[in-house]
Short mmCIF file of C-alpha atoms in Angstrom, two decimals:
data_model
loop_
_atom_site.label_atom_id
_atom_site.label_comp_id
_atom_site.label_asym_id
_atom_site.label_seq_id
_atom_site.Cartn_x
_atom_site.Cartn_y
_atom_site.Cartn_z
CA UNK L 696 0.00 0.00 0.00
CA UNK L 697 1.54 3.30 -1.05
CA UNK L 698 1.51 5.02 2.48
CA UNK L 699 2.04 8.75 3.08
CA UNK L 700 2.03 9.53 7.07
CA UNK L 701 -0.29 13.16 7.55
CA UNK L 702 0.73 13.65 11.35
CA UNK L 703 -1.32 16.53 12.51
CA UNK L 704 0.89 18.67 14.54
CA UNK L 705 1.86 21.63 12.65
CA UNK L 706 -1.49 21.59 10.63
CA UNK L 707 -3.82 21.17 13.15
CA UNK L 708 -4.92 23.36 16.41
CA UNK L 709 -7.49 23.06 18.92
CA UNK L 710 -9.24 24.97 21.85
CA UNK L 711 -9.45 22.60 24.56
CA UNK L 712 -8.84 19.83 22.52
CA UNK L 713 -11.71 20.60 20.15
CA UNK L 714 -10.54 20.66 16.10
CA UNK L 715 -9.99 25.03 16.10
CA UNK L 716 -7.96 24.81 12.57
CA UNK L 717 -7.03 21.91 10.07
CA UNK L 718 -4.75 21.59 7.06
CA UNK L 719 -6.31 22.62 3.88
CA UNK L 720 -8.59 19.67 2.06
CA UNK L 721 -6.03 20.50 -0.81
CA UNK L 722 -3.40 18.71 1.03
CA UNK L 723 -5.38 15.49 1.56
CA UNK L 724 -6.39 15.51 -2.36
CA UNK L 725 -3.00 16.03 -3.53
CA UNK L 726 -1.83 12.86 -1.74
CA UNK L 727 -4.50 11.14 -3.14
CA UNK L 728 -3.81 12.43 -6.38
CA UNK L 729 -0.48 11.62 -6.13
CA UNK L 730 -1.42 8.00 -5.64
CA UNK L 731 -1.14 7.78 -2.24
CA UNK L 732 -2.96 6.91 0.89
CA UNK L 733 -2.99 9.02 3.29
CA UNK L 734 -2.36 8.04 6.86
CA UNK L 735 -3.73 10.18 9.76
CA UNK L 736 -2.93 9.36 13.26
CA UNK L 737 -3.94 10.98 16.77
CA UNK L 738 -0.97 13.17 18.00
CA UNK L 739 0.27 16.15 19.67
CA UNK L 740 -1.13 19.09 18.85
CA UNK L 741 -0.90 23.23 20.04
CA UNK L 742 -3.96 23.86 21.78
CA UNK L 743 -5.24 27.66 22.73
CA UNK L 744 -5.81 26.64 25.93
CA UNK L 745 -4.05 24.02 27.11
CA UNK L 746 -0.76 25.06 25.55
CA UNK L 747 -0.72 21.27 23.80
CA UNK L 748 -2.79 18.52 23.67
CA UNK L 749 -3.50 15.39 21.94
CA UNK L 750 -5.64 15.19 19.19
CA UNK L 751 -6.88 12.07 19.09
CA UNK L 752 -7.41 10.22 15.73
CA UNK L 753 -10.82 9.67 16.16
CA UNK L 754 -11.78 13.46 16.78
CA UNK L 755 -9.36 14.03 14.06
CA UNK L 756 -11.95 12.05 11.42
CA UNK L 757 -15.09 13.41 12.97
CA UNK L 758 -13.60 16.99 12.29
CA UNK L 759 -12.95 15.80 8.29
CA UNK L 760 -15.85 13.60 7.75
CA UNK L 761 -17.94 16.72 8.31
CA UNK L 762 -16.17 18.44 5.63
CA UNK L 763 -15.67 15.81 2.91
CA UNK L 764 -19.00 13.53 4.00
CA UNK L 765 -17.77 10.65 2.66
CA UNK L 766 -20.59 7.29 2.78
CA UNK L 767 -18.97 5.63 5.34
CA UNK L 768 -16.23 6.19 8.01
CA UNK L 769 -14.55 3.03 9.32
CA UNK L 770 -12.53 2.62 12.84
CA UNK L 771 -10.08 -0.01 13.23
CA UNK L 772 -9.74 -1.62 17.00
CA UNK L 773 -8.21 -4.04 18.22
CA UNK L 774 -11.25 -5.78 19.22
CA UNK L 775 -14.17 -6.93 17.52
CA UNK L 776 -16.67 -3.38 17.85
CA UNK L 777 -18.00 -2.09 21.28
CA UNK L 778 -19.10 -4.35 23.75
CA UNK L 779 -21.74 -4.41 26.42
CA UNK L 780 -18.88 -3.83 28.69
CA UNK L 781 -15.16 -4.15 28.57
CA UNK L 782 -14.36 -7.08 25.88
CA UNK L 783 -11.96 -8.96 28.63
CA UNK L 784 -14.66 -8.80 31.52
CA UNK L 785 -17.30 -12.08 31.74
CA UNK L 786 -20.77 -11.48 30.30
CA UNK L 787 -19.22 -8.74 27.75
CA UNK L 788 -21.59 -8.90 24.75
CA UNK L 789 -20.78 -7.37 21.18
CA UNK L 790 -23.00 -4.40 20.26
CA UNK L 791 -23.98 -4.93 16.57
CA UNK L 792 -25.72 -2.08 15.61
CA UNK L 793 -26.46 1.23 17.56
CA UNK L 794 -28.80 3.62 16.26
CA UNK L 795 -28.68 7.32 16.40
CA UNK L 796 -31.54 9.50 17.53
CA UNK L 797 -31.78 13.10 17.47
CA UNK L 798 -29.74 15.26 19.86
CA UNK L 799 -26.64 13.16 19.02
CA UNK L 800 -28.63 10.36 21.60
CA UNK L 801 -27.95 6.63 20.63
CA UNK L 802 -29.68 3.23 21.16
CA UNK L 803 -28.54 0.13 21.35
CA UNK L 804 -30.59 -1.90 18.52
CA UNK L 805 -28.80 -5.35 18.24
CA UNK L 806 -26.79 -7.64 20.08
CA UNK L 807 -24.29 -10.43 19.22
CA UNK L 808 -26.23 -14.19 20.43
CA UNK L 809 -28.76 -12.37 22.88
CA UNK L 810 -32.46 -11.48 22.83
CA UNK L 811 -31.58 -8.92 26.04
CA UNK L 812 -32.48 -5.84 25.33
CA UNK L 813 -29.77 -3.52 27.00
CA UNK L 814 -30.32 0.43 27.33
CA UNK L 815 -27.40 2.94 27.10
CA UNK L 816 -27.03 3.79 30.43
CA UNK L 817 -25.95 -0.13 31.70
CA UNK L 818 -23.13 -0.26 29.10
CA UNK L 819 -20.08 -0.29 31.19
CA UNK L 820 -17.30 1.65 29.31
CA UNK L 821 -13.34 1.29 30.00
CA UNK L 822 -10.25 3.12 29.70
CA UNK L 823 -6.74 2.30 29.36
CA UNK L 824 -4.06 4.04 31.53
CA UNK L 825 -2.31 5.04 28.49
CA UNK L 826 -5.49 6.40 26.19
CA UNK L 827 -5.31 10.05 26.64
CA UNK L 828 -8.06 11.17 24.29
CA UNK L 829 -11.02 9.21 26.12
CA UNK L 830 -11.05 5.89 24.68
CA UNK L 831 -14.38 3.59 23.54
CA UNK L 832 -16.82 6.60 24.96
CA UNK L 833 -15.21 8.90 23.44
CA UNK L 834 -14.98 6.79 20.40
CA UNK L 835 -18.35 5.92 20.06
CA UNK L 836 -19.39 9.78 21.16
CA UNK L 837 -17.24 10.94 17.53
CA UNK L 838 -18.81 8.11 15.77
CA UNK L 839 -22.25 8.97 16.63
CA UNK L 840 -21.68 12.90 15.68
CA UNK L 841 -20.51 11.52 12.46
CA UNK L 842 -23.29 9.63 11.47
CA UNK L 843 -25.96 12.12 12.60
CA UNK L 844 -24.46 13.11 9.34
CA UNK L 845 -26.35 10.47 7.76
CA UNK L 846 -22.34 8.44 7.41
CA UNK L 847 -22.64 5.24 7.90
CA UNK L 848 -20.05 4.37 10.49
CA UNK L 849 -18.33 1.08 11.57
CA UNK L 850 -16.75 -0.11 14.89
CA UNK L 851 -14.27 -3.22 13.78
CA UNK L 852 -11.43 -4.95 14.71
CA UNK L 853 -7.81 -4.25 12.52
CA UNK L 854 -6.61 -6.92 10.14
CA UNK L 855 -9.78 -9.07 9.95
CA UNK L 856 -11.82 -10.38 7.20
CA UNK L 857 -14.81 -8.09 8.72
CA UNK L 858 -12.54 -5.17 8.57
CA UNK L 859 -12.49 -5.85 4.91
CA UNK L 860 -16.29 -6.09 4.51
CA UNK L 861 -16.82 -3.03 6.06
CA UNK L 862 -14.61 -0.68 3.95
CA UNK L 863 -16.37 -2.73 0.85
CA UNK L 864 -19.93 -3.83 1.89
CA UNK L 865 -22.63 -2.96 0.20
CA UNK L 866 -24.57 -0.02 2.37
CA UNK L 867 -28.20 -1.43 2.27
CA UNK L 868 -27.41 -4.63 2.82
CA UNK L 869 -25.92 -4.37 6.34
CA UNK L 870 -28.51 -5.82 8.66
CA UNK L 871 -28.24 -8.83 6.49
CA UNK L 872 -24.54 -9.46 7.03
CA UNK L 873 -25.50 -12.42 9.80
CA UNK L 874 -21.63 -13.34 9.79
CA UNK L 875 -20.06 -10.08 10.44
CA UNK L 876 -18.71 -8.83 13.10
CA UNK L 877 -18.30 -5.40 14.51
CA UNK L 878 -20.71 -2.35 15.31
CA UNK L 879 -22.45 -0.07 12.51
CA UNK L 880 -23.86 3.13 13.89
CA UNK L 881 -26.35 4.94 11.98
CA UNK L 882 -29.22 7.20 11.96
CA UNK L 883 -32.36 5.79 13.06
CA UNK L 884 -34.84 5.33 10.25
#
């Protein structure tokens, strides 16, 4: 894969680590014209009021999804999607599909194996030591703000054959995939 890292210090700034500037869209299309795939990572950024911050990858797509609105916005993990609770702990359950609501509000709409319905405010979220930028909340808080877009948005771990569906599958057939595995997070129809 023709590569080209994009790290965003120098290009981007925020205000208490919300996006405040970002490169010109030229830069992105002249890498892809070029060939090339861009790479963009989470990374150290000046912030107005913090001095520096990181800006995490995945506010780092929500801030250019909403100005190139692309169809669908994937997020590699490396687990499976979200889960009903940390992936490690007993009982954890993959979240399939989580629907968006107005207000930037979310539901949980299917679950891996389980008839339990599960509301919102029993999913048990985690955080590693080392994620700065939030991690799975804050995740799935920038994925839902992108799909209240109307972008169809995918949870899903790296390097898998589901991985692969979701960058290729075909949009309106979703709720059909019976064998994948990860989350899709959309608006509610």
């Amino acid at each position: 894969l023709p590569a080209c890292s994009l790290p965003p210090f120098g290009g981007w700034t925020t205000a208490d680590r919300e996006v405040l500037t970002r490169p010109p869209l030229s830069t992105l299309h002249a890498i892809l014209s070029a060939g090339l795939v861009p790479v963009l990572h989470g990374d150290c950024v000046l912030d107005s009021i913090r001095g520096c911050t990181i800006l995490g990858g995945d506010t780092l797509t929500r801030s250019l999804a909403a100005c190139l609105a692309p169809r669908r916005v994937v997020f590699l993990t490396d687990v499976e999607g979200v889960f009903s609770r940390p992936p490690e702990e007993e009982g954890a359950t993959l979240i399939l599909e989580i629907k968006v609501l107005g207000n930037r509000t979310w539901e949980i709409a299917k679950m891996l194996e389980t008839e339990t319905t599960m509301l919102v405010k029993d999913v048990s979220f985690s955080c590693a030591n080392h994620d700065t930028t939030g991690g799975i909340e804050a995740k799935i808080k920038d994925a839902v703000s992108i799909a209240s877009q109307g972008i169809h948005v995918f949870i899903v771990e790296a390097g898998t054959e589901h991985a692969l569906r979701a960058m290729d599958m075909d949009l309106n057939s979703v709720p059909e995939q019976k064998d994948w595995r990860g989350t899709w997070i959309h608006v509610s129809k």
